[in-house]
Tab-separated table of C-alpha atoms in Angstrom:
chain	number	residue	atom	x	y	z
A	769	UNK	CA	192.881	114.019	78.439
A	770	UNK	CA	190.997	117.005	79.707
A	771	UNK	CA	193.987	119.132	78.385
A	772	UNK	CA	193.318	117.583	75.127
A	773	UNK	CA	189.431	118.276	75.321
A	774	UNK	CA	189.399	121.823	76.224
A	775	UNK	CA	191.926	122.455	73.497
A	776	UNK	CA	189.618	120.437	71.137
A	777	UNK	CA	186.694	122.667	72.275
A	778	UNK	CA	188.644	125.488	71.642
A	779	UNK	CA	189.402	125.327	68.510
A	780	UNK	CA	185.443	124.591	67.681
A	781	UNK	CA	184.545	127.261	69.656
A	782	UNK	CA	186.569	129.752	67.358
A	783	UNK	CA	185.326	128.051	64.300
A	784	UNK	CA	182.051	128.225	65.818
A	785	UNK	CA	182.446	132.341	66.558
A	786	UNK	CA	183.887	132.771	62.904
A	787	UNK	CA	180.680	131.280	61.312
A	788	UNK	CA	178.904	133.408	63.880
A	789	UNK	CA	180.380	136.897	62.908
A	790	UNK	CA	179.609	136.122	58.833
A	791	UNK	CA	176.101	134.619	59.191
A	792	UNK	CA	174.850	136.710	61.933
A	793	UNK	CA	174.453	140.586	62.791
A	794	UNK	CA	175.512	141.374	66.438
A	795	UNK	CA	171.458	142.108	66.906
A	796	UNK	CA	170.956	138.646	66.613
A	797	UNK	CA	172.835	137.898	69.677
A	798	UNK	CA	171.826	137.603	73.441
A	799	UNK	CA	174.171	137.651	76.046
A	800	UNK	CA	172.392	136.043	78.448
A	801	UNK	CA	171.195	133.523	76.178
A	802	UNK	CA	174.286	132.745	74.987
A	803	UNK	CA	175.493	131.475	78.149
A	804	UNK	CA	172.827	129.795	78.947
A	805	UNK	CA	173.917	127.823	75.663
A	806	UNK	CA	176.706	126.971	77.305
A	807	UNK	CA	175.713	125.254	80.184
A	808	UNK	CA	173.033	123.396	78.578
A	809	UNK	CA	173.925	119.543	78.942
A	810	UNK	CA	173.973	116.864	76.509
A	811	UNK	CA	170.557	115.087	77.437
A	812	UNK	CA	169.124	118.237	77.408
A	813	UNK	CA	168.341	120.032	80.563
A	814	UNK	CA	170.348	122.296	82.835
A	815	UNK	CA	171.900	122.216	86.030
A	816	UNK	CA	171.445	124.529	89.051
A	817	UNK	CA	174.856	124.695	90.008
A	818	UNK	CA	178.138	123.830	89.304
A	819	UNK	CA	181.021	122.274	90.891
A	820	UNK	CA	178.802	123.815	94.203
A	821	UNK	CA	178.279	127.223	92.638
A	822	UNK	CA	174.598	128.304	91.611
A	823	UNK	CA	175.041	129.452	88.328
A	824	UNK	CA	174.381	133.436	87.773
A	825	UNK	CA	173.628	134.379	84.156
A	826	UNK	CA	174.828	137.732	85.289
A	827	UNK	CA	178.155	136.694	86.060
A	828	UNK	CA	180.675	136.985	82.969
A	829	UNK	CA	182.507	133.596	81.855
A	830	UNK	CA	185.844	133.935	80.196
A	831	UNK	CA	187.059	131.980	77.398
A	832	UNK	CA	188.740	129.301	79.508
A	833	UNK	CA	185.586	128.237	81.868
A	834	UNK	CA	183.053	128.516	78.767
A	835	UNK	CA	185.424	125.828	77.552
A	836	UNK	CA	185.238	123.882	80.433
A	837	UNK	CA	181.647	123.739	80.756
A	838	UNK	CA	180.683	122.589	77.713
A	839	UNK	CA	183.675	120.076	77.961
A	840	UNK	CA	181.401	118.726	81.030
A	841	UNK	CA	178.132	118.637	78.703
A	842	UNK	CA	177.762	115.064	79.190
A	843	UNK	CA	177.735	115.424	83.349
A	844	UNK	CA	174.043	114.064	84.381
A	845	UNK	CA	173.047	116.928	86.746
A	846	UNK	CA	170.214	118.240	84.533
A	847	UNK	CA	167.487	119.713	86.920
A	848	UNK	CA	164.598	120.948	87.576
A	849	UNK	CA	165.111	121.773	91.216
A	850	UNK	CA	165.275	126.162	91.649
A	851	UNK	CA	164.150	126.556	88.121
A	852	UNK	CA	166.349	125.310	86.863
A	853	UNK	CA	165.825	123.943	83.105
A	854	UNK	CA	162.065	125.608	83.218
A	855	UNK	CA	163.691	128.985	83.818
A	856	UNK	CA	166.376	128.888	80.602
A	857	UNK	CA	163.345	127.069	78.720
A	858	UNK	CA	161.275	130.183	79.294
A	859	UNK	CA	164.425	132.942	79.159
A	860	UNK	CA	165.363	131.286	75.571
A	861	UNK	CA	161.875	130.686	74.206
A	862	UNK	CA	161.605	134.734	74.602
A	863	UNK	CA	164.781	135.297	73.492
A	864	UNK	CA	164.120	133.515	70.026
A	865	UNK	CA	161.188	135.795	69.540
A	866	UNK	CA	163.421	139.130	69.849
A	867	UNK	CA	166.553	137.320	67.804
A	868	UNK	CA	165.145	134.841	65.429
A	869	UNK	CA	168.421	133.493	66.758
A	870	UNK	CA	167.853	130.144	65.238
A	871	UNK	CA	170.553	128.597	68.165
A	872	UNK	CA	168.073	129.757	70.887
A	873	UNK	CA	164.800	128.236	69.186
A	874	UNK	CA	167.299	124.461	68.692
A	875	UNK	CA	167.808	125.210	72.593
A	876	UNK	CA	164.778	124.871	73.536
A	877	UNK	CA	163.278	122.151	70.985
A	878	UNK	CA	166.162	120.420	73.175
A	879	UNK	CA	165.164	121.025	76.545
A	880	UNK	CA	161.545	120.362	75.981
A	881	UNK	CA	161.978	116.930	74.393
A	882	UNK	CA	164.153	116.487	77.936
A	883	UNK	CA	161.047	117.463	79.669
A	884	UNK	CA	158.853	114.633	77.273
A	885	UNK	CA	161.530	112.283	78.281
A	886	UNK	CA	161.817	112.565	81.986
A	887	UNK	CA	158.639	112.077	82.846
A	888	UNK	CA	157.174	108.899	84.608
A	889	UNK	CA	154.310	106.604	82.736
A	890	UNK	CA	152.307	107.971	86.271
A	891	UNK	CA	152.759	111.512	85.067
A	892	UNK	CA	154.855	112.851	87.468
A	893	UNK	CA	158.965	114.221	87.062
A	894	UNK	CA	161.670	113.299	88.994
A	895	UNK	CA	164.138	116.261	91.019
A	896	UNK	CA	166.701	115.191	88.419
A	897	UNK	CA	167.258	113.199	85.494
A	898	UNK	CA	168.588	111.054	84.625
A	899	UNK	CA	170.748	110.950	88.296
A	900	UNK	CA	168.282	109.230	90.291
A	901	UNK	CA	170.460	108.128	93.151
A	902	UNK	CA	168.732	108.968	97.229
A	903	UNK	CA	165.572	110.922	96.613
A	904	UNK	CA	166.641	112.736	93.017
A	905	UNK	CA	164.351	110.486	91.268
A	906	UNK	CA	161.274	110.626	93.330
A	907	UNK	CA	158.117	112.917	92.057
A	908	UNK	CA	158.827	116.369	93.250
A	909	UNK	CA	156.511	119.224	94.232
A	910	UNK	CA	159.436	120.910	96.274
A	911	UNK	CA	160.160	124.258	95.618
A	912	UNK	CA	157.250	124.005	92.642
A	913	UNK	CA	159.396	122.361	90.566
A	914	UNK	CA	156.720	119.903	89.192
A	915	UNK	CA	154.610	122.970	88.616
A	916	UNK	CA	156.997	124.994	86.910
A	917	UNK	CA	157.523	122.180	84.399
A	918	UNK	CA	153.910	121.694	83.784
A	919	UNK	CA	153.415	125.535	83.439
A	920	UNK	CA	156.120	125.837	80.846
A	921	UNK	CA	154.179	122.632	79.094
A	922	UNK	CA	150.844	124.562	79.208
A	923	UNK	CA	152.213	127.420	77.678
A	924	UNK	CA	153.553	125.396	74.864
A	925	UNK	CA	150.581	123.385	74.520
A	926	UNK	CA	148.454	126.869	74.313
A	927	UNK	CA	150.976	128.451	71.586
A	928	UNK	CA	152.232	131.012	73.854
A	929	UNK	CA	155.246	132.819	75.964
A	930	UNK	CA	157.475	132.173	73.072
A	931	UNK	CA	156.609	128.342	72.967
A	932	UNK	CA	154.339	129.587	69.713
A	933	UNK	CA	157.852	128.551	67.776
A	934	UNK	CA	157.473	125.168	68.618
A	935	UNK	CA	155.615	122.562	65.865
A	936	UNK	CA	152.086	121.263	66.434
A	937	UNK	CA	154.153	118.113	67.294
A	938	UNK	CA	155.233	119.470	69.823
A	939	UNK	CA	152.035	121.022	71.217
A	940	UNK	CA	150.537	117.896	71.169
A	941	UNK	CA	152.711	116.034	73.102
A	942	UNK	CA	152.739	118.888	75.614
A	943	UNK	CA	149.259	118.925	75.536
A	944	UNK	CA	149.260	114.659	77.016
A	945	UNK	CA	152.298	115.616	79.084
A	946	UNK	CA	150.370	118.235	81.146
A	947	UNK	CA	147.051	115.745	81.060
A	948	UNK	CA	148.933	112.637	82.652
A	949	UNK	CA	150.638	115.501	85.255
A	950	UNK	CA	147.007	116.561	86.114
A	951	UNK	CA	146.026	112.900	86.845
A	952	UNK	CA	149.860	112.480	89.151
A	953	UNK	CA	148.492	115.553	91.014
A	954	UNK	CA	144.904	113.848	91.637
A	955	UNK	CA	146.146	110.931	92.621
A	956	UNK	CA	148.475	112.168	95.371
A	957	UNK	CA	146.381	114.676	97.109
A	958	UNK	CA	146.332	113.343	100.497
A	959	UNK	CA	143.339	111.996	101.821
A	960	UNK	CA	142.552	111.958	105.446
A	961	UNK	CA	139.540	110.371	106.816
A	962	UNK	CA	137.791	110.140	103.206
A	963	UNK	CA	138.740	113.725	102.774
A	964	UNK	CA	141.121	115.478	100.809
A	965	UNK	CA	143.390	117.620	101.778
A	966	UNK	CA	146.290	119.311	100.014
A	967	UNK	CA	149.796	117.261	98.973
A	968	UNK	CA	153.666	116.491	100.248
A	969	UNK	CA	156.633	117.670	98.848
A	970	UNK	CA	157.820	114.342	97.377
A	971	UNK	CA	156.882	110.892	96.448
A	972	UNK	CA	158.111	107.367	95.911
A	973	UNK	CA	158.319	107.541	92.222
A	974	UNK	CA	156.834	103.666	91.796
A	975	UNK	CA	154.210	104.053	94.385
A	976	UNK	CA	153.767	107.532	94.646
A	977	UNK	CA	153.529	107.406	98.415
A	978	UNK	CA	154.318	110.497	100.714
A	979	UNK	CA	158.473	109.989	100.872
A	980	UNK	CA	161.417	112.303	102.500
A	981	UNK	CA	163.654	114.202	101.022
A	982	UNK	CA	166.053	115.549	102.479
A	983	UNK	CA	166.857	115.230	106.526
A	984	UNK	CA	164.711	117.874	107.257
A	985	UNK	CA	161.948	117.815	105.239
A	986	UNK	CA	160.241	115.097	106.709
A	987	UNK	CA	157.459	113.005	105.064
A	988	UNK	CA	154.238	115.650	105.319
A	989	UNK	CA	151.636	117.998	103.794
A	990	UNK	CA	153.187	121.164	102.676
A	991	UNK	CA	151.737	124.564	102.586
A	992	UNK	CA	153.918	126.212	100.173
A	993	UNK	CA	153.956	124.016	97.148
A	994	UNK	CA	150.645	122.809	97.649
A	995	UNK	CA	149.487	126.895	96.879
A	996	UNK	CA	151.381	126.732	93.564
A	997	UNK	CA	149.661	122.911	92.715
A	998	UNK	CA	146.126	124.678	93.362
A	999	UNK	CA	146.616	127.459	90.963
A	1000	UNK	CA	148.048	125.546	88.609
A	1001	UNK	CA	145.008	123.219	88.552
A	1002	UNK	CA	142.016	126.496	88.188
A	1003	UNK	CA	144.336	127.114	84.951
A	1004	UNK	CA	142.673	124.790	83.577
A	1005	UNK	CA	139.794	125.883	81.530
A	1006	UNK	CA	136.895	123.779	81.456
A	1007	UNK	CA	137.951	122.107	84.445
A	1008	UNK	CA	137.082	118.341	85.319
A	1009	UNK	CA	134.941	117.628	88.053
A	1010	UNK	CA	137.570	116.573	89.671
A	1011	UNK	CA	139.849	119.312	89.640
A	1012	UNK	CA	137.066	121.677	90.601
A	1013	UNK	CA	136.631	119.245	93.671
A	1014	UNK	CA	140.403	118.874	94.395
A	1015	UNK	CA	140.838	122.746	93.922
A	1016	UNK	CA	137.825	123.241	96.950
A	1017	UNK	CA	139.380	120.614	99.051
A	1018	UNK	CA	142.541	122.441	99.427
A	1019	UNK	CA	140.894	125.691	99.871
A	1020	UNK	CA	139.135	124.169	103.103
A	1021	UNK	CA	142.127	122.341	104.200
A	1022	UNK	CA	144.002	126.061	104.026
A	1023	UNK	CA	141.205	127.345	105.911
A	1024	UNK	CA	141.397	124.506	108.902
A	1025	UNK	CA	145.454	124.518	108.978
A	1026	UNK	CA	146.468	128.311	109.378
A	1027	UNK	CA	148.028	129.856	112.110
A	1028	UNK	CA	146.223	133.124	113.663
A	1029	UNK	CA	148.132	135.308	116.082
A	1030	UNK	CA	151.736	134.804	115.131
A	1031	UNK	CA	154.575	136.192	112.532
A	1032	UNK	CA	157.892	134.286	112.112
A	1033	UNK	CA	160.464	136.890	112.172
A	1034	UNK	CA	164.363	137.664	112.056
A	1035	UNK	CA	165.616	139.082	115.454
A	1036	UNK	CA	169.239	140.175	116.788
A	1037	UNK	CA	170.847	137.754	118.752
A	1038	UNK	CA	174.563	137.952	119.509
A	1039	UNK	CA	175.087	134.605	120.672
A	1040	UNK	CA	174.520	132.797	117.394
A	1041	UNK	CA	176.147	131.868	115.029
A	1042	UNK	CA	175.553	134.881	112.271
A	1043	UNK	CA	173.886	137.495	115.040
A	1044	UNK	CA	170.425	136.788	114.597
A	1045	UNK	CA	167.602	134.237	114.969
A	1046	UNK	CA	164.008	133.776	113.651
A	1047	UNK	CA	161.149	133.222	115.718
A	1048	UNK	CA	157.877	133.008	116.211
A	1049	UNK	CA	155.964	136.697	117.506
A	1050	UNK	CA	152.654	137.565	118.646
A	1051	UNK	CA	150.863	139.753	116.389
A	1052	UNK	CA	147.452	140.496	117.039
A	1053	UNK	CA	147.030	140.434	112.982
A	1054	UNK	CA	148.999	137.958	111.877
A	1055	UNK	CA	148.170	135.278	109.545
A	1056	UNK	CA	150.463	132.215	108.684
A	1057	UNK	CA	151.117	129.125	107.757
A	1058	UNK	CA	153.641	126.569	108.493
A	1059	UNK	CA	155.772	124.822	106.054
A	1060	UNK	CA	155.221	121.347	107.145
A	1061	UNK	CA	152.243	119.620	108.903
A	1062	UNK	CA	151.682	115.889	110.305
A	1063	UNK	CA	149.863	113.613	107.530
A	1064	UNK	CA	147.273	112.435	110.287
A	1065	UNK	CA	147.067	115.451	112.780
A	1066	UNK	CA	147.586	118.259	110.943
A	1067	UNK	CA	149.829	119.671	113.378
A	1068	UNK	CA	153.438	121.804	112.157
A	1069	UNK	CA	156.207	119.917	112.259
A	1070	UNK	CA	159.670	120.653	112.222
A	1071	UNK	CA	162.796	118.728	111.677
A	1072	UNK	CA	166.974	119.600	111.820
A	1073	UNK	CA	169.765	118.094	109.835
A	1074	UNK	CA	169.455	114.988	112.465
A	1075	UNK	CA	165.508	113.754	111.134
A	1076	UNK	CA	164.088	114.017	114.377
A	1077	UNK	CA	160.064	115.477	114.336
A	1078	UNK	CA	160.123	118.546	116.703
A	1079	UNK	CA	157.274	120.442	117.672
A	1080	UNK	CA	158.423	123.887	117.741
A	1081	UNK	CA	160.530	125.365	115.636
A	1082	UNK	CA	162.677	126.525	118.494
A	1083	UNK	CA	163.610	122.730	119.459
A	1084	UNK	CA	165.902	122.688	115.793
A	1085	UNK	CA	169.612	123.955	115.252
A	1086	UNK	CA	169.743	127.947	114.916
A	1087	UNK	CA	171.479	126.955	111.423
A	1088	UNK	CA	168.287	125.363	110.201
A	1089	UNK	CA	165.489	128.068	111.759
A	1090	UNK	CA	167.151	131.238	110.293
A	1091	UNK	CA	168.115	129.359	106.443
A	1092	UNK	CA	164.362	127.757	105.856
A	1093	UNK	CA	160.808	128.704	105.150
A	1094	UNK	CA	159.050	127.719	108.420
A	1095	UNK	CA	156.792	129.490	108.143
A	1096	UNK	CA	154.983	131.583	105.447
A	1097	UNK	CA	152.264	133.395	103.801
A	1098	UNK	CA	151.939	131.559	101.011
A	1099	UNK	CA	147.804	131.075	100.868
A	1100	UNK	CA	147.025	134.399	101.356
A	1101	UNK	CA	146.345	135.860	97.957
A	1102	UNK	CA	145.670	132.161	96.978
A	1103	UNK	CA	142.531	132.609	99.323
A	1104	UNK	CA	141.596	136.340	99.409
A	1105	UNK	CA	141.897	136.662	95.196
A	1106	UNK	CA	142.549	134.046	93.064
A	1107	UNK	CA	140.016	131.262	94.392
A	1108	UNK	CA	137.072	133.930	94.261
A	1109	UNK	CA	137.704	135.110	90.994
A	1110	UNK	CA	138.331	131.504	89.833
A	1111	UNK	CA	134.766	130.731	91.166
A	1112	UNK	CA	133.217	132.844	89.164
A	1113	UNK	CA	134.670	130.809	86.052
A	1114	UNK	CA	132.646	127.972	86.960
């Protein structure tokens, strides 16, 4: 059967590249894009890897596995996990401005209306969809890839980055998409004592409680996404009073929760696995922040592929300390830029 398909989609695909060659001029063409046409699935979206493999737009696909992917179309591993879907919405949205490639512009009318229908009534977007199965389906700030949807959805909704292509239809719906994503981000700021704080990396997608992902990234307030949440909310022009309030909040909670005195660095070490390790170093100057915090004591936490809370990143497999962010920076021009100049809006 799979014999039969790819020979099916091989004789469309040279149909398909006939009609190409006599109804379009080579400058209508992008490489990258083209690919990236490709692995576009059925529902919509794109995955971030396949069969294992993170897909690399630089890397050339021959006849045979450009076959083979879009024989797969209908596989349900659309993402938006590393970029993916947001990044090919963004590369093809640009790409239709230089070609007029009318392909590219279809593309993304596609992949936004797989945006519109992945997200929850509660206004948040699931890791992947439609595969919901373990923690695919819950609402997911990890790795920003809530924000990076809503970002793409502002830009459409403000007629801009390439998304100017788009109807008014479209704009609007963007426009009520990025409002009910405002309100998911409101309601799940953490709250501690009456105060709030910043946000978690995941949530039940029915209750939107804090939830865990995967075995080490335990149920907690996160640094790093929680920088990319707050500048996605001063983005907002004319800003609610309760964005301006949930925007301050963080700030503070930045303030209270970094680290003075320490850098988390690679070091040499023959006797691990690899040759090296990453630790924590004094540093008279240094200014950090740890990946993961306790929801009630604001302390780091840390956990290894065996879901056990340490309390130093030293007490986790060598595997784990040297191939995550720990530790990071990420507030820094957050704090010393951005907020400032964002005050000055109000």
């Amino acid at each position: 059967m799979k014999i039969l398909t790819i020979a099916f989609m091989a004789v469309m695909l040279s149909s398909c590249a006939v009609a190409q060659n006599l109804n379009e001029r080579p400058s209508n063409l992008d490489s990258t894009a083209e690919k990236m046409l490709v692995y576009q699935r059925s529902v919509g979206g794109w995955p971030k890897a396949v069969g294992k493999v993170a897909i690399d737009y630089n890397r050339e696909l021959s006849t045979l596995q450009r076959l083979e992917i879009r024989a797969d179309s209908l596989h349900d591993d659309a993402t938006i996990d590393n970029k993916a879907t947001t990044r090919e919405l963004r590369y093809l949205a640009t790409a239709y401005t230089n070609t007029r490639n009318p392909r590219y512009l279809a593309a993304v009318k596609k992949g936004i209306a797989y945006l519109f229908k992945a997200q929850y009534e509660n206004g948040g977007w699931p890791q992947y969809f439609p595969d919901h199965h373990l923690y695919r389906g819950q609402v997911t700030y990890n790795d920003n890839a809530m924000v990076n949807v809503l970002n793409v959805l502002q830009d459409l909704a403000e007629g801009k980055e390439g998304f100017e292509a788009l109807s008014e239809e479209d704009r609007k719906r963007a426009l009520v998409a990025v409002d009910k994503g405002i309100s998911c981000i409101l309601k799940t700021q953490v709250v501690q004592d009456g105060k709030s704080t910043v946000w978690c990396a995941q949530y039940d997608q029915h209750t939107l409680k804090p939830a865990q992902a995967r075995a080490f990234e335990p149920v907690s307030l996160t640094a790093m996404e929680s920088v990319a949440i707050v500048e996605f909310l001063m983005r907002q022009k004319n800003p609610s009073t309760a964005i301006i309030s949930a925007v301050k909040s963080a700030i503070q909670w930045f303030g209270k929760a970094k680290i003075t005195g320490y850098d988390f660095v690679f070091i040499s070490d023959p006797k691990q696995v690899g040759g090296k390790d990453r630790v924590l170093k004094a540093d008279a100057l240094g200014v950090i922040w740890a990946r993961f915090y306790d929801l009630s004591t604001n302390t780091p936490i840390f956990m290894g592929r065996e879901s056990i809370p340490k309390k130093t990143v030293a007490e986790i497999e060598v595997e784990r300390r040297v191939g995550y962010a720990w530790y990071g920076k990420w507030p820094v021009n957050l704090i010393d830029k951005k907020y400032p100049k964002w005050l000055k809006t109000l």
